[in-house]
Amino acid sequence: MFEVKNNKMNDERIEEIGDNHIATSAESPIRKDAFDISDEEKIKRIQESVKDILITLGMDLTDDSLQGTPKRVAKAFVNELFMGLNPKNKPKASTFDNNYNYGEMLVEKNIIVYSTCEHHLLPIIGRAHVAYISDGKVIGLSKMNRIVEYFSKRPQVQERLTMQVVQAMQEALGTDDVACVIDAKHLCVNSRGIKDIESSTVTAEFGGKFKEKETKREFLDYLKMDTSFD
């Protein structure tokens, strides 16, 4: 059984923070014993917890529409929405020698982001734009998408997600010259609280040459280009 430590925050402190957007680390707060039990056991436990939540809310789980909901939610949590918590799902970021000596910036735009806010467990939906300048290695385009997907599929804050994408790309490519911009809507803002359906959040992380004014401007200019191919 997992042992849950006492929360450092009391209810009064949680209420004081309210909807303020806080982050504690560039690393996802994952317990050391997170993988001591199997995915199958996690699904069983989450299923029971979801059942308790629905019953507490007053839902009739004998209804045909609701009978399978606890298990569906549990499977979605473990296998899909939060699969990025498990290191076994981390994509292999295979790289290749830059034999054609391409020395300019490579930008992968409009990578779809589906993540979950760790404060309210509501969706974050947006797009990521990732770029790098080769220092002798190149990475497959689909791997950039998969890196974004992997770090998105966990309870997240957008700032951390942006940093994690850059750090993973830097590690794979062996260069600091990586950048990422994410523009996303947070349903914890759009559907509850202030209920502002128009606002979105933009975060950016620039490494190496991308910290230089001209290189950063070049990258941001690429993001303005029309990429519709009708």
Short mmCIF file of C-alpha atoms in Angstrom, two decimals:
data_model
loop_
_atom_site.label_atom_id
_atom_site.label_comp_id
_atom_site.label_asym_id
_atom_site.label_seq_id
_atom_site.Cartn_x
_atom_site.Cartn_y
_atom_site.Cartn_z
CA MET A 1 0.00 0.00 0.00
CA PHE A 2 1.12 3.54 -0.68
CA GLU A 3 1.86 5.60 2.43
CA VAL A 4 0.55 9.14 2.01
CA LYS A 5 2.50 11.70 4.03
CA ASN A 6 0.79 14.59 5.76
CA ASN A 7 0.20 17.50 3.40
CA LYS A 8 2.55 20.42 4.05
CA MET A 9 -0.33 22.80 3.39
CA ASN A 10 -3.28 23.10 5.69
CA ASP A 11 -6.75 23.97 4.44
CA GLU A 12 -6.30 27.63 5.37
CA ARG A 13 -3.13 27.91 3.25
CA ILE A 14 -4.80 26.15 0.31
CA GLU A 15 -7.70 28.59 0.45
CA GLU A 16 -5.25 31.50 0.62
CA ILE A 17 -3.49 30.35 -2.55
CA GLY A 18 -6.85 29.82 -4.25
CA ASP A 19 -6.56 29.90 -8.03
CA ASN A 20 -3.08 31.41 -8.04
CA HIS A 21 -0.86 29.57 -10.47
CA ILE A 22 2.04 28.09 -8.50
CA ALA A 23 4.76 25.65 -9.51
CA THR A 24 7.30 24.02 -7.22
CA SER A 25 9.92 22.46 -9.49
CA ALA A 26 10.99 21.83 -13.08
CA GLU A 27 10.63 18.14 -12.24
CA SER A 28 7.20 16.55 -12.02
CA PRO A 29 6.41 15.74 -8.37
CA ILE A 30 6.38 11.96 -8.71
CA ARG A 31 6.66 9.73 -5.64
CA LYS A 32 9.66 7.38 -5.36
CA ASP A 33 7.31 4.42 -4.91
CA ALA A 34 5.11 5.44 -7.87
CA PHE A 35 5.83 2.26 -9.81
CA ASP A 36 5.89 -0.29 -7.00
CA ILE A 37 2.50 -1.55 -8.17
CA SER A 38 1.41 -2.56 -11.66
CA ASP A 39 -0.77 -0.54 -14.01
CA GLU A 40 -3.48 -3.17 -13.55
CA GLU A 41 -3.49 -2.64 -9.78
CA LYS A 42 -3.58 1.13 -10.25
CA ILE A 43 -6.62 0.79 -12.50
CA LYS A 44 -8.41 -1.29 -9.84
CA ARG A 45 -7.68 1.23 -7.10
CA ILE A 46 -8.60 4.28 -9.19
CA GLN A 47 -11.79 2.55 -10.30
CA GLU A 48 -12.90 2.21 -6.69
CA SER A 49 -11.97 5.82 -5.93
CA VAL A 50 -13.94 7.13 -8.92
CA LYS A 51 -16.90 5.00 -7.85
CA ASP A 52 -16.76 6.59 -4.38
CA ILE A 53 -16.64 10.08 -5.90
CA LEU A 54 -19.66 9.49 -8.09
CA ILE A 55 -21.66 7.90 -5.28
CA THR A 56 -20.75 10.81 -2.99
CA LEU A 57 -21.99 13.22 -5.65
CA GLY A 58 -25.30 11.38 -5.65
CA MET A 59 -25.01 9.51 -8.95
CA ASP A 60 -26.86 6.22 -9.41
CA LEU A 61 -24.23 3.75 -10.60
CA THR A 62 -26.85 1.12 -11.34
CA ASP A 63 -27.84 3.20 -14.38
CA ASP A 64 -26.65 1.58 -17.61
CA SER A 65 -24.89 4.77 -18.69
CA LEU A 66 -22.82 5.00 -15.49
CA GLN A 67 -22.01 1.39 -14.65
CA GLY A 68 -18.81 1.35 -16.68
CA THR A 69 -17.70 4.91 -15.91
CA PRO A 70 -15.36 4.18 -12.96
CA LYS A 71 -13.39 1.62 -14.96
CA ARG A 72 -13.36 3.78 -18.10
CA VAL A 73 -11.99 6.72 -16.12
CA ALA A 74 -9.38 4.56 -14.39
CA LYS A 75 -8.14 3.07 -17.68
CA ALA A 76 -8.02 6.53 -19.29
CA PHE A 77 -5.99 7.91 -16.37
CA VAL A 78 -3.39 5.14 -16.38
CA ASN A 79 -3.14 4.27 -20.08
CA GLU A 80 -3.79 7.59 -21.77
CA LEU A 81 -4.17 10.88 -19.88
CA PHE A 82 -1.31 10.25 -17.43
CA MET A 83 0.79 7.67 -19.28
CA GLY A 84 3.65 10.20 -19.32
CA LEU A 85 4.24 9.66 -15.61
CA ASN A 86 5.75 6.24 -16.30
CA PRO A 87 9.37 6.31 -17.60
CA LYS A 88 8.72 3.11 -19.56
CA ASN A 89 6.60 5.20 -21.93
CA LYS A 90 9.31 7.77 -22.62
CA PRO A 91 9.96 7.81 -26.38
CA LYS A 92 13.37 6.79 -27.64
CA ALA A 93 14.68 10.01 -29.13
CA SER A 94 16.87 8.45 -31.83
CA THR A 95 19.28 10.89 -33.43
CA PHE A 96 21.30 10.74 -36.62
CA ASP A 97 24.45 12.38 -37.92
CA ASN A 98 23.78 15.62 -39.76
CA ASN A 99 25.40 14.28 -42.91
CA TYR A 100 23.84 16.92 -45.15
CA ASN A 101 25.35 19.65 -42.97
CA TYR A 102 22.10 21.55 -42.52
CA GLY A 103 23.17 24.43 -40.32
CA GLU A 104 20.04 26.53 -40.05
CA MET A 105 17.22 26.43 -37.55
CA LEU A 106 14.71 23.58 -37.75
CA VAL A 107 11.23 24.42 -36.49
CA GLU A 108 8.37 21.98 -35.84
CA LYS A 109 5.22 24.09 -35.54
CA ASN A 110 1.71 23.44 -34.27
CA ILE A 111 2.35 20.25 -32.30
CA ILE A 112 -0.95 19.49 -30.58
CA VAL A 113 -0.85 19.61 -26.78
CA TYR A 114 -3.41 17.70 -24.72
CA SER A 115 -2.45 17.89 -21.06
CA THR A 116 -4.09 18.14 -17.63
CA CYS A 117 -3.74 20.96 -15.13
CA GLU A 118 -2.40 19.50 -11.89
CA HIS A 119 -4.31 22.03 -9.79
CA HIS A 120 -7.86 21.09 -10.84
CA LEU A 121 -7.31 18.03 -13.08
CA LEU A 122 -8.95 19.82 -15.99
CA PRO A 123 -7.68 19.82 -19.59
CA ILE A 124 -4.97 22.02 -21.07
CA ILE A 125 -5.36 22.21 -24.85
CA GLY A 126 -3.03 24.04 -27.21
CA ARG A 127 -0.08 23.93 -29.55
CA ALA A 128 3.66 23.66 -29.05
CA HIS A 129 6.33 25.05 -31.37
CA VAL A 130 9.77 23.46 -30.99
CA ALA A 131 13.03 24.42 -32.69
CA TYR A 132 16.69 23.47 -32.57
CA ILE A 133 19.97 24.20 -34.33
CA SER A 134 22.02 21.10 -35.04
CA ASP A 135 25.44 20.68 -33.46
CA GLY A 136 26.14 17.56 -35.49
CA LYS A 137 23.01 15.57 -34.67
CA VAL A 138 19.45 15.66 -36.00
CA ILE A 139 16.30 14.08 -34.62
CA GLY A 140 13.33 12.58 -36.44
CA LEU A 141 10.43 15.01 -36.78
CA SER A 142 7.90 12.61 -35.25
CA LYS A 143 10.14 12.22 -32.20
CA MET A 144 9.66 15.91 -31.45
CA ASN A 145 5.90 15.34 -31.41
CA ARG A 146 6.31 12.30 -29.19
CA ILE A 147 8.49 14.19 -26.69
CA VAL A 148 5.78 16.86 -26.39
CA GLU A 149 3.11 14.17 -26.02
CA TYR A 150 5.05 12.26 -23.34
CA PHE A 151 5.54 15.23 -21.04
CA SER A 152 2.01 16.47 -21.73
CA LYS A 153 0.45 13.21 -20.55
CA ARG A 154 0.75 13.86 -16.84
CA PRO A 155 -0.68 16.33 -14.35
CA GLN A 156 1.16 19.48 -15.42
CA VAL A 157 1.74 23.17 -15.22
CA GLN A 158 2.48 24.76 -18.57
CA GLU A 159 5.73 26.39 -17.46
CA ARG A 160 7.16 23.04 -16.39
CA LEU A 161 5.96 21.31 -19.56
CA THR A 162 7.75 23.91 -21.71
CA MET A 163 10.99 23.45 -19.78
CA GLN A 164 10.79 19.66 -19.85
CA VAL A 165 10.38 19.58 -23.63
CA VAL A 166 13.47 21.76 -24.07
CA GLN A 167 15.53 19.75 -21.58
CA ALA A 168 14.61 16.44 -23.25
CA MET A 169 15.53 17.79 -26.68
CA GLN A 170 18.83 19.17 -25.36
CA GLU A 171 19.67 15.82 -23.81
CA ALA A 172 18.85 13.93 -27.01
CA LEU A 173 20.70 16.27 -29.35
CA GLY A 174 23.66 17.10 -27.15
CA THR A 175 23.21 20.84 -27.62
CA ASP A 176 21.75 23.75 -25.66
CA ASP A 177 20.38 25.31 -28.85
CA VAL A 178 16.74 24.35 -28.38
CA ALA A 179 13.59 26.45 -27.92
CA CYS A 180 9.93 25.82 -27.22
CA VAL A 181 6.85 28.05 -27.17
CA ILE A 182 3.46 26.74 -26.03
CA ASP A 183 0.14 28.55 -26.46
CA ALA A 184 -2.71 26.80 -24.66
CA LYS A 185 -6.14 27.17 -23.13
CA HIS A 186 -6.67 26.02 -19.55
CA LEU A 187 -10.14 24.74 -18.81
CA CYS A 188 -9.61 25.52 -15.13
CA VAL A 189 -9.78 29.15 -16.30
CA ASN A 190 -12.21 28.72 -19.20
CA SER A 191 -14.85 26.49 -17.58
CA ARG A 192 -14.71 27.43 -13.87
CA GLY A 193 -13.48 30.24 -11.66
CA ILE A 194 -13.30 33.38 -13.78
CA LYS A 195 -14.87 31.45 -16.73
CA ASP A 196 -12.90 33.40 -19.35
CA ILE A 197 -13.35 31.35 -22.53
CA GLU A 198 -11.19 33.62 -24.70
CA SER A 199 -7.87 33.80 -22.84
CA SER A 200 -4.92 31.53 -23.48
CA THR A 201 -1.52 31.16 -21.83
CA VAL A 202 1.82 31.47 -23.63
CA THR A 203 5.05 30.10 -22.17
CA ALA A 204 8.53 29.96 -23.66
CA GLU A 205 11.90 28.43 -22.92
CA PHE A 206 15.01 29.45 -24.87
CA GLY A 207 18.34 27.66 -24.65
CA GLY A 208 21.80 28.38 -26.04
CA LYS A 209 21.77 30.47 -29.22
CA PHE A 210 18.02 31.03 -28.86
CA LYS A 211 18.75 33.39 -25.97
CA GLU A 212 20.41 35.72 -28.50
CA LYS A 213 18.11 38.47 -29.72
CA GLU A 214 18.45 37.80 -33.46
CA THR A 215 18.03 34.02 -33.20
CA LYS A 216 15.04 34.38 -30.89
CA ARG A 217 13.45 36.86 -33.31
CA GLU A 218 14.02 34.53 -36.27
CA PHE A 219 12.30 31.69 -34.41
CA LEU A 220 9.34 33.84 -33.41
CA ASP A 221 9.02 35.14 -36.97
CA TYR A 222 8.72 31.57 -38.25
CA LEU A 223 5.76 31.09 -35.92
CA LYS A 224 3.94 33.92 -37.67
CA MET A 225 4.14 32.23 -41.06
CA ASP A 226 0.89 30.94 -42.54
CA THR A 227 1.12 27.16 -42.66
CA SER A 228 -2.27 26.37 -44.13
CA PHE A 229 -1.94 24.27 -47.28
CA ASP A 230 -5.42 24.42 -48.78
#
